[in-house]
Short mmCIF file of C-alpha atoms and ligand atoms in Angstrom, two decimals:
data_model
loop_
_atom_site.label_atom_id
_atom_site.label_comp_id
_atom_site.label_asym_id
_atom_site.label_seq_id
_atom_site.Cartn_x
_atom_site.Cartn_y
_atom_site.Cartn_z
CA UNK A 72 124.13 187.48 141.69
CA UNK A 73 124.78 184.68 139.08
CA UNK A 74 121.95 182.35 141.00
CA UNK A 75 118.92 184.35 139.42
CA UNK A 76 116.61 181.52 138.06
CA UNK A 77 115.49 182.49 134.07
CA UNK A 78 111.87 183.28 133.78
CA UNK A 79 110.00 180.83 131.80
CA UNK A 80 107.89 182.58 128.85
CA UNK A 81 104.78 181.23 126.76
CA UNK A 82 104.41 178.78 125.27
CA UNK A 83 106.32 176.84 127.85
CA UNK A 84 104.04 174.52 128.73
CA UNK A 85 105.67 174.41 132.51
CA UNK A 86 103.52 177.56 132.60
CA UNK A 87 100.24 175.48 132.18
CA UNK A 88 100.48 172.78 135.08
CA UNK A 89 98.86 172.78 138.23
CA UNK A 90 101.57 173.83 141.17
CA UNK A 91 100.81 171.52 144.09
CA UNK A 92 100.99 172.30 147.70
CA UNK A 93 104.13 172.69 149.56
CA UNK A 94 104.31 170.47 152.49
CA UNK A 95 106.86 170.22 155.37
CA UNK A 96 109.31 167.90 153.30
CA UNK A 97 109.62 171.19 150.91
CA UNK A 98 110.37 173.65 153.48
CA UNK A 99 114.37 173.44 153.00
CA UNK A 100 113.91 173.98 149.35
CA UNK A 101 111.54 176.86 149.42
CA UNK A 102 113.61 178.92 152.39
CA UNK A 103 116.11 178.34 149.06
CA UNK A 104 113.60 178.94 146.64
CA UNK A 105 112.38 181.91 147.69
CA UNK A 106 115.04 184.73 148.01
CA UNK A 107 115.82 183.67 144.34
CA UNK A 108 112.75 184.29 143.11
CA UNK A 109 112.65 187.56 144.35
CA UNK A 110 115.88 188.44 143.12
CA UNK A 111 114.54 187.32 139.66
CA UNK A 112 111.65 189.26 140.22
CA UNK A 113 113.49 192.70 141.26
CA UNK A 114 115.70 192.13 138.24
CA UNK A 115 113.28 191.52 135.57
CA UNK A 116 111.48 194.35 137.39
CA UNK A 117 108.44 193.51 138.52
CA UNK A 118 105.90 193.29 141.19
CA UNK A 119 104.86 189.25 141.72
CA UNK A 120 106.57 186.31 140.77
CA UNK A 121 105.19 182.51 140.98
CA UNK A 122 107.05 179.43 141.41
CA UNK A 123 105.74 177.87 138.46
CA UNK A 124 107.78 180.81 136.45
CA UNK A 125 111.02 179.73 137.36
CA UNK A 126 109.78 175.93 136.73
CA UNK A 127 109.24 174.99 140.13
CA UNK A 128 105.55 173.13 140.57
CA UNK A 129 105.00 174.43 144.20
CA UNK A 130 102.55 176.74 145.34
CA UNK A 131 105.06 179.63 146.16
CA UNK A 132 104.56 183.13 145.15
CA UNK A 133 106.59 185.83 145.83
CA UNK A 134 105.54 189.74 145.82
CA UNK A 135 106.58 193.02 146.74
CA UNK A 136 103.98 196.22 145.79
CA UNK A 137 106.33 199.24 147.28
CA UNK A 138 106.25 201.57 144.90
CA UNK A 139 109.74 202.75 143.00
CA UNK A 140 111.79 205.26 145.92
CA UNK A 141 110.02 203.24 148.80
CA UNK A 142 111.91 200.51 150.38
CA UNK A 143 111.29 197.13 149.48
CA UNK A 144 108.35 194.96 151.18
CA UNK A 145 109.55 191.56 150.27
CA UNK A 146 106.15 189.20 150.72
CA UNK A 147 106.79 185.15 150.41
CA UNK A 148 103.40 183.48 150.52
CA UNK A 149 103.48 179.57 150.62
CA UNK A 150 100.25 178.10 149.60
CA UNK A 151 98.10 180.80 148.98
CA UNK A 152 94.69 180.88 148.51
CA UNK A 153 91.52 183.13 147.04
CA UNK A 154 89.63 182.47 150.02
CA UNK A 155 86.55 184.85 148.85
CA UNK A 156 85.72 186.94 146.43
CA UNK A 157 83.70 189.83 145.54
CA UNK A 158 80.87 189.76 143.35
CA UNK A 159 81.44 193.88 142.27
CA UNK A 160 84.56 193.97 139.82
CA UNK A 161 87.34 196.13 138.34
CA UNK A 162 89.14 196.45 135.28
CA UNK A 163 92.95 197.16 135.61
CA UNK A 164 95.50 196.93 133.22
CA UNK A 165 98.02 193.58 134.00
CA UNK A 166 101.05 192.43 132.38
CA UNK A 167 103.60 189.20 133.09
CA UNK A 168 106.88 188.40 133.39
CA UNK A 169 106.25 184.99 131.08
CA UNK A 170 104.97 187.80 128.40
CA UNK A 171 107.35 190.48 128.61
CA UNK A 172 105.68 194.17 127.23
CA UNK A 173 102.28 192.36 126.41
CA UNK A 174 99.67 194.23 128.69
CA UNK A 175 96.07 194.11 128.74
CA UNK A 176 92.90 195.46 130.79
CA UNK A 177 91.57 192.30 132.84
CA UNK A 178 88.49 192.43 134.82
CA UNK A 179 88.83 190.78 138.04
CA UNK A 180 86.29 190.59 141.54
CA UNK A 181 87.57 194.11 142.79
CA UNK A 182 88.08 192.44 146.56
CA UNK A 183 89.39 189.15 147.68
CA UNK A 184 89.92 187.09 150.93
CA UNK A 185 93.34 185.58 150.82
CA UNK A 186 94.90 183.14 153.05
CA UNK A 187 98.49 182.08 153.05
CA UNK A 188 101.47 180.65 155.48
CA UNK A 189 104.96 182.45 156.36
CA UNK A 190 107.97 180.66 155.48
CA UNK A 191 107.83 179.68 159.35
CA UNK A 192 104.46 178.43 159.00
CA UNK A 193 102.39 181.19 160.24
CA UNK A 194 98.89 181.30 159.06
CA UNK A 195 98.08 184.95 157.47
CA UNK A 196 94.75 186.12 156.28
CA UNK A 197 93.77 189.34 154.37
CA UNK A 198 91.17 191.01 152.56
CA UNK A 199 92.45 193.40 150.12
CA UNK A 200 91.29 195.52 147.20
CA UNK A 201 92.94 197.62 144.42
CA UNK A 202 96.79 196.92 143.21
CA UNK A 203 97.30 193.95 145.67
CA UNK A 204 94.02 191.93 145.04
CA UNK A 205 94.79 191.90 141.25
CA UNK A 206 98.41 190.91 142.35
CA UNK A 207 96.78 188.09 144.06
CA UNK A 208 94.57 186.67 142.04
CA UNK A 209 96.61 187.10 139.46
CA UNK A 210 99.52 185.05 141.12
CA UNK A 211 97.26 182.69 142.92
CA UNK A 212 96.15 182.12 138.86
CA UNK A 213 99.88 180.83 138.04
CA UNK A 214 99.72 177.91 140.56
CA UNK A 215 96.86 176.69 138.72
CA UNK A 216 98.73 177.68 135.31
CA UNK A 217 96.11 180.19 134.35
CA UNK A 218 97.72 183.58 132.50
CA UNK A 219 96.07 186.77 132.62
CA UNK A 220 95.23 186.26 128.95
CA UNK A 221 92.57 183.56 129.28
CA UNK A 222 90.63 186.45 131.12
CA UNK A 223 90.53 188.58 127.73
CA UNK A 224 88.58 187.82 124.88
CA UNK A 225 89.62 185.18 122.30
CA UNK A 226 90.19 188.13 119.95
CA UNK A 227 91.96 190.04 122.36
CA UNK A 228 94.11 187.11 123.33
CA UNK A 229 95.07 186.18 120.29
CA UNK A 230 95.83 190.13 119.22
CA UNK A 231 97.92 189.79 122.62
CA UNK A 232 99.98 186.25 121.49
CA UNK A 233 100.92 187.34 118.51
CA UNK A 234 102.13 190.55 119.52
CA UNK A 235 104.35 188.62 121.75
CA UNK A 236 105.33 185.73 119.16
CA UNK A 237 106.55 188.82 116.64
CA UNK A 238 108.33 190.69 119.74
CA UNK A 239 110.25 187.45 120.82
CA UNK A 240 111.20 186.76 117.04
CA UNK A 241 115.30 186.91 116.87
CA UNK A 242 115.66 187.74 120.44
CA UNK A 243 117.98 185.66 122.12
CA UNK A 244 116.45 185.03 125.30
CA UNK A 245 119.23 182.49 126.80
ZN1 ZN B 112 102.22 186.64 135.69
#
């Protein structure tokens, strides 16, 4: 497929803007959207991919948690939301597409409430705990341009961005 949108890194500041809601004048361009974000997110690999990632300001998120031999479980959530949240946490290790090989334990509520709508407008509504609350949160986090990293420490954070700064260094990331 030569239609895979590039996935925007830090420090693009496309990264740091507030997504806003998709509405009904969007829907032809996220039925479009969609399927190529989740190719760009099976080819990078990885698990969850945000519209704001590929540069789009929507509130689009894309996800699939199957695990490697399983078949895919494509999820397209338009306009989700962390509905509730518990006040018990868990640390989990996370990484990011927009920092490629930078990982870092984050402590997160361990459940959420999330509410979202299907590409045909159905309302959905979960709790969920382990892998696919941190997925959430974490994505939900991207449409209000929030990185895992402002979760860590400021000395952790800044271990973390230079790490990454080094790693990018003479790559040619076209
Ligand atoms: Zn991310």
């Amino acid at each position: 497929m030569d239609d895979i949108p590039p996935i925007l890194l830090v420090p693009d500041p496309r990264l740091r803007k507030k997504a806003r809601t998709v509405t009904a004048a969007d829907v032809d361009q996220v039925r479009a959207l969609a399927p190529r974000m989740l190719a760009a997110m099976y080819a990078a690999p990885g698990i969850g991919l945000a519209a704001p990632q590929v540069g789009h300001g929507l509130r689009l998120v894309v996800m699939d948690l199957a695990r490697e031999g399983e078949p895919r479980q494509p999820m397209v959530l338009v306009n989700p939301e962390i509905v509730a949240a518990s006040r018990e946490t868990a640390i989990r290790e996370e990484g990011c597409l927009s920092l490629p090989g930078q990982y870092a334990d984050v402590e997160r509520p361990m459940r959420v409430k999330a509410r979202w709508e299907t590409l045909d407008g159905a309302r959905r509504e979960i709790e969920a705990e382990g892998l696919l609350a941190v997925c959430l949160q974490h994505e939900v986090d991207h449409l209000n341009g929030v990185l895992f990293t402002d979760h860590l420490s400021p000395l952790k954070r800044n271990m973390l961005l230079r790490r990454l700064a080094k790693d990018l260094k003479g790559k040619c990331r076209a």
